[in-house]
GROMACS .gro file of C-alpha atoms in nm:
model
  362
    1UNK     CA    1  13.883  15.095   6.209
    2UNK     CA    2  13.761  15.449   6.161
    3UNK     CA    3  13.587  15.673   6.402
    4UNK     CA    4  13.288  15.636   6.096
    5UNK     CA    5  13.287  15.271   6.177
    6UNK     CA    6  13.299  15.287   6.548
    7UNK     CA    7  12.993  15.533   6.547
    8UNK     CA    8  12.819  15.296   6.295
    9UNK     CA    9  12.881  14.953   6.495
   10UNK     CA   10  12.817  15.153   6.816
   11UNK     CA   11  12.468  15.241   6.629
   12UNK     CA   12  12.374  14.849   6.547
   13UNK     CA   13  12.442  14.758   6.880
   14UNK     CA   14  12.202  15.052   7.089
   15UNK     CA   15  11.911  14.963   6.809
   16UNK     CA   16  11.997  14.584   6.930
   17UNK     CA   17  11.919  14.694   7.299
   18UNK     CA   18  11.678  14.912   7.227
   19UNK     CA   19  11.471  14.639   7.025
   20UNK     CA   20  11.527  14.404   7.287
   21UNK     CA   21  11.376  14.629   7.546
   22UNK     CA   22  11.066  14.671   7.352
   23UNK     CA   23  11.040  14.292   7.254
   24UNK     CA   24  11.062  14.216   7.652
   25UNK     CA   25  10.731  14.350   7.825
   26UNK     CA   26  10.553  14.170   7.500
   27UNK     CA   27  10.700  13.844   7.602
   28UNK     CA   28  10.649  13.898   7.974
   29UNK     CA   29  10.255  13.982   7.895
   30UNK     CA   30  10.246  13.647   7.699
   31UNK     CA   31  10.417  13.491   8.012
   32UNK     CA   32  10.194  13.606   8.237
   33UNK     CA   33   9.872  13.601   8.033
   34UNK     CA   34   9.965  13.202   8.051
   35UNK     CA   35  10.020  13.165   8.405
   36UNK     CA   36   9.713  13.343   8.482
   37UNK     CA   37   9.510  13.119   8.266
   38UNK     CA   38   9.690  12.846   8.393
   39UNK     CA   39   9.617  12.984   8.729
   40UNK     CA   40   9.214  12.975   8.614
   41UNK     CA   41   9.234  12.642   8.499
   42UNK     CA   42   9.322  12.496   8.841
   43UNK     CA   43   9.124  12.689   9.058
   44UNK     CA   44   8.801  12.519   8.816
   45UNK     CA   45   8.906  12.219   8.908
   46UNK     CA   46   8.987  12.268   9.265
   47UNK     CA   47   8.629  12.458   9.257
   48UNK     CA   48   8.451  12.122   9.034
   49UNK     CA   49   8.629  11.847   9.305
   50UNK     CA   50   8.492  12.101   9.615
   51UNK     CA   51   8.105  12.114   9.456
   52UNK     CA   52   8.133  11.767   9.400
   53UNK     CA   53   8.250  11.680   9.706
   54UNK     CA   54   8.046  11.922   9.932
   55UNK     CA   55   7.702  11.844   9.745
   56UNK     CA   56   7.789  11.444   9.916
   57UNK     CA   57   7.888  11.565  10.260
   58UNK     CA   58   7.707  11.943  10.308
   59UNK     CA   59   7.868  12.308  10.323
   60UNK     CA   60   7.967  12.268  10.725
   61UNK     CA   61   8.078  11.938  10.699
   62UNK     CA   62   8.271  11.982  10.363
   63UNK     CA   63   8.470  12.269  10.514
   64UNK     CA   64   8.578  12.088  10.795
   65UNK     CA   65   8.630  11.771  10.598
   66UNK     CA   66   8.869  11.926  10.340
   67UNK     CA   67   9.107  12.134  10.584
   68UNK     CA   68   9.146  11.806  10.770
   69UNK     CA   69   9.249  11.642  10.414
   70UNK     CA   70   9.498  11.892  10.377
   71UNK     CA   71   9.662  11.829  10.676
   72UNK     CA   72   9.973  11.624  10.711
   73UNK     CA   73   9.898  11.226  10.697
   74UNK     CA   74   9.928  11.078  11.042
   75UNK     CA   75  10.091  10.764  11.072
   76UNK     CA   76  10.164  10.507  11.349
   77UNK     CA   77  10.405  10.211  11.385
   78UNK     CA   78  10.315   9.869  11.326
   79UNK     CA   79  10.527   9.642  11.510
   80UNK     CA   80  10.654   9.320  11.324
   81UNK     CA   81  10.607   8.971  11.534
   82UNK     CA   82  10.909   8.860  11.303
   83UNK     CA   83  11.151   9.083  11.394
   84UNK     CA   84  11.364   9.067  11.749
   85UNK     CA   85  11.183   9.248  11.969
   86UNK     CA   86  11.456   9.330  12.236
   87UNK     CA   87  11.648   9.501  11.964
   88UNK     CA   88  11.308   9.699  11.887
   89UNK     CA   89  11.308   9.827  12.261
   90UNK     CA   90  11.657   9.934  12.233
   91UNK     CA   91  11.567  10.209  11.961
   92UNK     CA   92  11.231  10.331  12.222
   93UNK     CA   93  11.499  10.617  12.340
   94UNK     CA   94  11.509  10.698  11.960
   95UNK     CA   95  11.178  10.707  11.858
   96UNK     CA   96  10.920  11.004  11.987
   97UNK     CA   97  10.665  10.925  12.279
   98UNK     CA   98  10.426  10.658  12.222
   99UNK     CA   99  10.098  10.548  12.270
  100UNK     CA  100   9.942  10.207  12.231
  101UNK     CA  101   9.647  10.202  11.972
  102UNK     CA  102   9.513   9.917  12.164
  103UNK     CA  103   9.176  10.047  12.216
  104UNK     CA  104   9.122   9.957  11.838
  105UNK     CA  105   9.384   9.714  11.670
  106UNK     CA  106   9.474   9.422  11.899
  107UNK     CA  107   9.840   9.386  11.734
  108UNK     CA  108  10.117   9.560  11.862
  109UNK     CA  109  10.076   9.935  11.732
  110UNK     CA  110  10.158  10.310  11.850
  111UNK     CA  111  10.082  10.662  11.789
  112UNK     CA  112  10.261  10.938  11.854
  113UNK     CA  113  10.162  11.090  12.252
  114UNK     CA  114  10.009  11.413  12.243
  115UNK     CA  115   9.925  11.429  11.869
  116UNK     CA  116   9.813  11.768  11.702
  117UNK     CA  117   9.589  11.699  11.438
  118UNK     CA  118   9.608  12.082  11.391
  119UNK     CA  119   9.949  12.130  11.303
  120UNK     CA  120  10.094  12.210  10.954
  121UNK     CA  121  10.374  12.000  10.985
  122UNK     CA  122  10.452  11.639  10.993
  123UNK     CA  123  10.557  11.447  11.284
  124UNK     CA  124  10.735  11.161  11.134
  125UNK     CA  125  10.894  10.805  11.263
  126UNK     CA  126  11.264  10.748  11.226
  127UNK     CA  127  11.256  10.493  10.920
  128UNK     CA  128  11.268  10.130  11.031
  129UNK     CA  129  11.526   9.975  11.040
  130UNK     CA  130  11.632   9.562  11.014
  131UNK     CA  131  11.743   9.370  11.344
  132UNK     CA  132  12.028   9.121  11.384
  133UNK     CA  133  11.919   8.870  11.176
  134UNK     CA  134  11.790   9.118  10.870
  135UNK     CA  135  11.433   9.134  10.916
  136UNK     CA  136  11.257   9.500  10.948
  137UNK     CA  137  11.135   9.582  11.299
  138UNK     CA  138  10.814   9.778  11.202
  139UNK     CA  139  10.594   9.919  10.901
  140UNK     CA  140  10.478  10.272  10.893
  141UNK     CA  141  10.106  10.315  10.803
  142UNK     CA  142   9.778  10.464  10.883
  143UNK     CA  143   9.601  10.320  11.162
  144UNK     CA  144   9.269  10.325  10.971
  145UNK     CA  145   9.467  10.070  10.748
  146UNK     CA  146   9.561   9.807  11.009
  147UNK     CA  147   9.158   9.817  11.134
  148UNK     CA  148   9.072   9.754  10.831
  149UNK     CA  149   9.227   9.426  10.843
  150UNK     CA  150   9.091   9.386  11.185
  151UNK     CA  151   8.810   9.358  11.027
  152UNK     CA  152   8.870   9.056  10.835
  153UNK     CA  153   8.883   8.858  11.202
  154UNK     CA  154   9.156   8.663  11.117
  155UNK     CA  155   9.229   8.306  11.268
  156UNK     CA  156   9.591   8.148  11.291
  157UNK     CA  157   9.493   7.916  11.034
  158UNK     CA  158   9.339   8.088  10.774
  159UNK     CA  159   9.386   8.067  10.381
  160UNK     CA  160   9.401   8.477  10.299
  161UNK     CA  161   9.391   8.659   9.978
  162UNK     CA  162   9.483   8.968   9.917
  163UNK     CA  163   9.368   9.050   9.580
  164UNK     CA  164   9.484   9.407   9.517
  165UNK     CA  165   9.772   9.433   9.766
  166UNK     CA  166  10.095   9.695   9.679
  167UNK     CA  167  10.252   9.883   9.895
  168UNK     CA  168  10.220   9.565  10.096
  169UNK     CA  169  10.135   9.774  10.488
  170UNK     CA  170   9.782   9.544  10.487
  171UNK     CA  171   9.985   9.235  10.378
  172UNK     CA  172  10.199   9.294  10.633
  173UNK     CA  173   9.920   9.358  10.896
  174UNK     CA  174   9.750   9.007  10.798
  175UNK     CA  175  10.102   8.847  10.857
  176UNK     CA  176  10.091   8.912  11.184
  177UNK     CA  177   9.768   8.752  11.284
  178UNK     CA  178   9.868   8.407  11.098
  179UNK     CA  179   9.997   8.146  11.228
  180UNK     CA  180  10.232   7.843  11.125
  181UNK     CA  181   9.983   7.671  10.943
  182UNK     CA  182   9.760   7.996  10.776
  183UNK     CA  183   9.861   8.117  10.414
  184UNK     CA  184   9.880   8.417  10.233
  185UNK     CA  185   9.850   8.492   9.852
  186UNK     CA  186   9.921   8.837   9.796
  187UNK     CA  187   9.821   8.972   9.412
  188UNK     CA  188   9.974   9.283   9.257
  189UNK     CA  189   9.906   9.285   8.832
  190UNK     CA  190  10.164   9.585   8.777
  191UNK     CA  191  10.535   9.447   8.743
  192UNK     CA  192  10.689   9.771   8.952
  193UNK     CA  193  10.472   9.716   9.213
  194UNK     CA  194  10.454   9.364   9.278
  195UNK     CA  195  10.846   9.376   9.269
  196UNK     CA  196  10.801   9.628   9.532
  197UNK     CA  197  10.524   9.422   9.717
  198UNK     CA  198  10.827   9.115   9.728
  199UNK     CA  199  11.104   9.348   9.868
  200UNK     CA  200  10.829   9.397  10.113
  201UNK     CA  201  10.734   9.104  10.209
  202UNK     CA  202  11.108   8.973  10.178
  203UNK     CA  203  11.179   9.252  10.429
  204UNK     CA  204  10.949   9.160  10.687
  205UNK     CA  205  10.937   8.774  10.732
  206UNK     CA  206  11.187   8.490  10.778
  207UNK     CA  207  11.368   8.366  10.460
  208UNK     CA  208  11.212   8.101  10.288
  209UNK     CA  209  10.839   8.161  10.401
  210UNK     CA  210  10.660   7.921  10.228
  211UNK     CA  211  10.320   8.054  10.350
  212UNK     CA  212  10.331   8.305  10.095
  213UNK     CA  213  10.232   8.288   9.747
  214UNK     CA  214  10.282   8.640   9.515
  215UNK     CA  215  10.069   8.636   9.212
  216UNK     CA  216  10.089   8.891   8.919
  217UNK     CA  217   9.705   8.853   8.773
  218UNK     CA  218   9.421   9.090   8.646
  219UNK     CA  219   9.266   9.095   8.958
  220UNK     CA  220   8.945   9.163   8.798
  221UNK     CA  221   8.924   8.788   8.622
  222UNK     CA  222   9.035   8.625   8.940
  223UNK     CA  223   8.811   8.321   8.845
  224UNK     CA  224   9.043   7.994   8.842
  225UNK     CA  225   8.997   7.963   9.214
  226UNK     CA  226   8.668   7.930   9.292
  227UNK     CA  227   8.613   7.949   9.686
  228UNK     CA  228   8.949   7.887   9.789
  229UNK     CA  229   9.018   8.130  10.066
  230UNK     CA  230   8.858   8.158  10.395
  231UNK     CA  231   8.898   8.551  10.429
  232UNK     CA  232   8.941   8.798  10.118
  233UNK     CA  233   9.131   9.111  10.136
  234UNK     CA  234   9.018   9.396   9.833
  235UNK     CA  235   9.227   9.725   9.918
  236UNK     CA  236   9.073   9.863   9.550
  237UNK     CA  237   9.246  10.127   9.321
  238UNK     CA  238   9.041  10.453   9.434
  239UNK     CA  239   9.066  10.850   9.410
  240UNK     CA  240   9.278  10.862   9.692
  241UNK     CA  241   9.140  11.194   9.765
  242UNK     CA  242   9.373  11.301  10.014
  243UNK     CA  243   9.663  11.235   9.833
  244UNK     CA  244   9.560  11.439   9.497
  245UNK     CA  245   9.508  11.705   9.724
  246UNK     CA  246   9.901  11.726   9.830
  247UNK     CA  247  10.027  11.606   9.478
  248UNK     CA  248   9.966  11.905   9.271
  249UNK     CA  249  10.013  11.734   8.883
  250UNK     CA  250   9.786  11.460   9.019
  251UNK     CA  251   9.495  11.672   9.103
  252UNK     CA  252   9.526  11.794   8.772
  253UNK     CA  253   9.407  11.473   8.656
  254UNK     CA  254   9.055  11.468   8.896
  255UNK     CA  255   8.714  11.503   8.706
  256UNK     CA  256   8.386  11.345   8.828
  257UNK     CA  257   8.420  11.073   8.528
  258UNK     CA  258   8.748  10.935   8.742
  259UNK     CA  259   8.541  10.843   9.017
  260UNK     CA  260   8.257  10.677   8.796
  261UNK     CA  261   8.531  10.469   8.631
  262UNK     CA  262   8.721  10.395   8.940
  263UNK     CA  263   8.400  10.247   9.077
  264UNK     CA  264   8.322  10.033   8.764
  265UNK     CA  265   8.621   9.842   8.780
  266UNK     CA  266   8.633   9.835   9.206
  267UNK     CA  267   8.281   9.636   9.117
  268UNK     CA  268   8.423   9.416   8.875
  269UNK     CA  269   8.725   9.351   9.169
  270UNK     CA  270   8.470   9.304   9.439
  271UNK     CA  271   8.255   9.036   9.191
  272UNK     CA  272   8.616   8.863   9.186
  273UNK     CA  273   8.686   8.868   9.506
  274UNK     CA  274   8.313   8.759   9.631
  275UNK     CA  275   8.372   8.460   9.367
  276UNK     CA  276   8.700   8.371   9.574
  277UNK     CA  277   8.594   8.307   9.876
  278UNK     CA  278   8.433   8.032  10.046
  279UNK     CA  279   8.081   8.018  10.144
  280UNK     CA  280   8.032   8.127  10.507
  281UNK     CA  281   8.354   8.348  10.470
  282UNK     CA  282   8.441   8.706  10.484
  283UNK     CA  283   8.555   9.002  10.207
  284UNK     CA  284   8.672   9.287  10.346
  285UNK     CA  285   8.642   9.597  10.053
  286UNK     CA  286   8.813   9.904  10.129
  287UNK     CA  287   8.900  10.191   9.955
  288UNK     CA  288   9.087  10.522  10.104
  289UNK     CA  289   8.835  10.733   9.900
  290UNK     CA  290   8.566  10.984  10.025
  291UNK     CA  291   8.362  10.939   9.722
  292UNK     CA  292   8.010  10.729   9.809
  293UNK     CA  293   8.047  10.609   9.419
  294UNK     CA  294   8.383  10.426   9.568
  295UNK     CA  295   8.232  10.281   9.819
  296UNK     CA  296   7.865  10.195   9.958
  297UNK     CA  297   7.734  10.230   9.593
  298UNK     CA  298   8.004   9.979   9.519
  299UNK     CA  299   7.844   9.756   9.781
  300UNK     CA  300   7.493   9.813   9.716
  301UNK     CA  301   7.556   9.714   9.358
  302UNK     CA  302   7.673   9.391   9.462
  303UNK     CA  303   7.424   9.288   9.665
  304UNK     CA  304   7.176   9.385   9.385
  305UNK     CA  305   7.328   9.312   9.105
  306UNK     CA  306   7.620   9.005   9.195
  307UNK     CA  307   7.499   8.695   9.093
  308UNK     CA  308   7.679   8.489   9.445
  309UNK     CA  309   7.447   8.604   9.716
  310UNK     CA  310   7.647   8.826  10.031
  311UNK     CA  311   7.514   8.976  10.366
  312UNK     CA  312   7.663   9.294  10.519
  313UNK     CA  313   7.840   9.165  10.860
  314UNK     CA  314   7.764   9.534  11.054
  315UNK     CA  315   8.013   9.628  11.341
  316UNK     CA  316   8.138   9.938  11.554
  317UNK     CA  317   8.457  10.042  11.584
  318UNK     CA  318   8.637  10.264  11.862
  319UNK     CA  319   8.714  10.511  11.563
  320UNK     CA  320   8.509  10.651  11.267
  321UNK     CA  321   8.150  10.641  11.181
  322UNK     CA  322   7.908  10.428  11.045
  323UNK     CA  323   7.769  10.427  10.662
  324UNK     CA  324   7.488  10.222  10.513
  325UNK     CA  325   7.698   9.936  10.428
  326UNK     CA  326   8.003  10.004  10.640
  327UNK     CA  327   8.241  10.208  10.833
  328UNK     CA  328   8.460  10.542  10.686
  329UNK     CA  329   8.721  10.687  10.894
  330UNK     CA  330   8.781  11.031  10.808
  331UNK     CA  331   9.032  11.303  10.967
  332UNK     CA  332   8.804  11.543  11.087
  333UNK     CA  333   8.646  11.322  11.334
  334UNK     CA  334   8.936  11.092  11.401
  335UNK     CA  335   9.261  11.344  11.494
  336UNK     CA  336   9.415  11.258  11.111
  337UNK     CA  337   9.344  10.893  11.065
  338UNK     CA  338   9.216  10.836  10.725
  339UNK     CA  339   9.010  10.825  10.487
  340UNK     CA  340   8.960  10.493  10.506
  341UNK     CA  341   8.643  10.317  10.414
  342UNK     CA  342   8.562   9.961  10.423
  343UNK     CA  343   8.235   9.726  10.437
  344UNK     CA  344   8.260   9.350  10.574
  345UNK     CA  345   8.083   9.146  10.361
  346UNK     CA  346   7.979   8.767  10.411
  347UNK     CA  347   7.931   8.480  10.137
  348UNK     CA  348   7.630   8.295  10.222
  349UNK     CA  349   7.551   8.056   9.902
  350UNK     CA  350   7.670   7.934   9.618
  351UNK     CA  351   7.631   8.138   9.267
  352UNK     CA  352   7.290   8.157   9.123
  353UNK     CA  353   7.445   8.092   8.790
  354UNK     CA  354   7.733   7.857   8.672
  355UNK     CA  355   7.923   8.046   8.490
  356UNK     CA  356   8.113   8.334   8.601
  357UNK     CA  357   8.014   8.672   8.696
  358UNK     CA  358   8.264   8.880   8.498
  359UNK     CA  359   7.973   9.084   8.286
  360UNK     CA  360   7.951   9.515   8.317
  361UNK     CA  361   7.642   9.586   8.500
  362UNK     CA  362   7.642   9.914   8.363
   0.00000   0.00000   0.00000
């Protein structure tokens, strides 16, 4: 080739470069005109879930409430009954300092010593592990989780549902207050889940248990067993504030709408679960949400509204404080436990009307 055609390839290629150099800061300006409305669009909704949020709790309280949220989630060990416990004390060297959480739960749990609820960074457990004869030696959960089952007052020979009850920590915290002759049915409607919630389960008791019964229903029409169970267990679907706040693509998702719906169906649960129990026996409804609409307005509706008449059943507790129809446990005022709410609720009749209470009250 020609010095002609040298000079005129040579010419193609710096109009290439130079066209891509002027094409480049128009694309980088789109780019960045995108993140930064991108940007916008999550700080409204981080500023819409803090109004909400702060016009239920106050400016102080709010502040203090949300940096505790961010926080790393504190944990503590749950030691199973099932498993050997000499091989447990054999991994103590292992594990960090503990301290008993007996003031508050009266099975077998620890904390870590000398927590700091201030720090940025999570103090985890070694993950359990499964003694000689294949059964896991302890679940990792929130302490606010394991009162909440407290609260049920389980006796050795209760009949126990839990109606809503993937991961399985709470079914695994009822386990260890029954005894050889109580039962458990454990209810999980999503297939994932409730294969997890088996694993679980499979994990942490003997082979063969035949005091457990795993169900896959709509927990919502739980109406073929009228007053069957002495205690009743609802752990209900909820916000889950804390958690949106360290899953970034979930808080996305938050609007004020998601807590009204939440708490239409957690009524419709609680109806179920009220209609499941004996008379003279206890629900336990919990949620791990901040939101009011989640939880005592959940309550209140049912006493109102249900057509099988309950009493609130009003306790203390070592942690937490007190709410008009129960107790919320919330990290601020707690060194990281939480949020947990529940409200202990009592049957005391039969239902005012024979057929079942499945209607919308809204």
């Amino acid at each position: 080739m020609g010095e002609g055609g040298t000079d005129r390839r040579a010419e193609r290629l710096a109009r290439k470069i130079e066209a891509s150099k002027n094409k480049q800061p128009a694309k980088s300006k789109a780019k960045e005109k995108a993140q930064a409305k991108e940007q916008e669009r999550r700080e409204a909704i981080f500023n819409a879930f803090s109004n909400f949020y702060e016009q239920e709790y106050g400016h102080e309280r709010w502040q203090t409430l949300i940096e505790a949220l961010k926080k790393p989630v504190r944990h503590c060990i749950m030691v199973n009954k099932y498993s050997n416990t000499d091989d447990f004390k054999t991994r103590l060297p292992t594990l960090p300092e503990l301290e008993p959480l007996s003031s508050f739960v009266s099975i077998p749990c620890f904390g870590i010593a000398n927590y700091n609820a201030n720090t940025t960074e999570e103090q985890r457990f070694p993950p359990p592990q499964k003694d000689g004869t294949g059964i896991t030696d302890y679940y990792i959960l929130d302490a606010g989780s394991v009162l909440a089952t407290e609260a049920l007052d389980i006796q050795p020979d209760d009949r126990v549902l839990d109606l809503c009850a993937a991961p399985g920590g709470k079914s695994v915290s009822i386990l260890q207050r029954l005894g050889e002759y109580g039962s458990l049915t454990v209810n999980e409607l999503s297939p994932d889940r409730r294969r997890r919630l088996r694993q679980v389960l499979d994990g942490y008791l003997p082979p063969k248990d035949e005091r457990i019964n795993v169900m896959g229903k709509d927990g919502t029409k739980w109406y073929s067993e009228p007053e069957q169970y002495d205690k009743v267990l609802l752990d209900a679907p909820c916000s889950s504030e804390r958690h949106l706040l360290h899953d970034e693509k979930e808080f996305e998702q938050w609007s004020p709408k998601r807590t009204v719906h939440n708490a239409e169906r957690q009524l419709k649960l609680l109806k179920a679960a009220v209609h499941s129990v004996t008379v003279g026996g206890l629900v336990v409804y919990g949620t791990c949400s901040i939101s009011s609409a989640e939880n005592d307005k959940v309550v209140s509706k049912m006493i109102r509204k249900g057509k099988i008449p309950v009493e609130v059943v009003k306790k203390s507790w070592p942690i937490g404080e007190r709410t008009k129809y129960g107790w919320i446990i919330l990290p601020d005022m707690t060194d990281g436990w939480g949020p947990l709410y529940f409200s202990i609720l009592r049957r005391t009749g039969v239902s005012k009307n024979e057929e079942r209470d499945d209607e919308d009250d809204e």
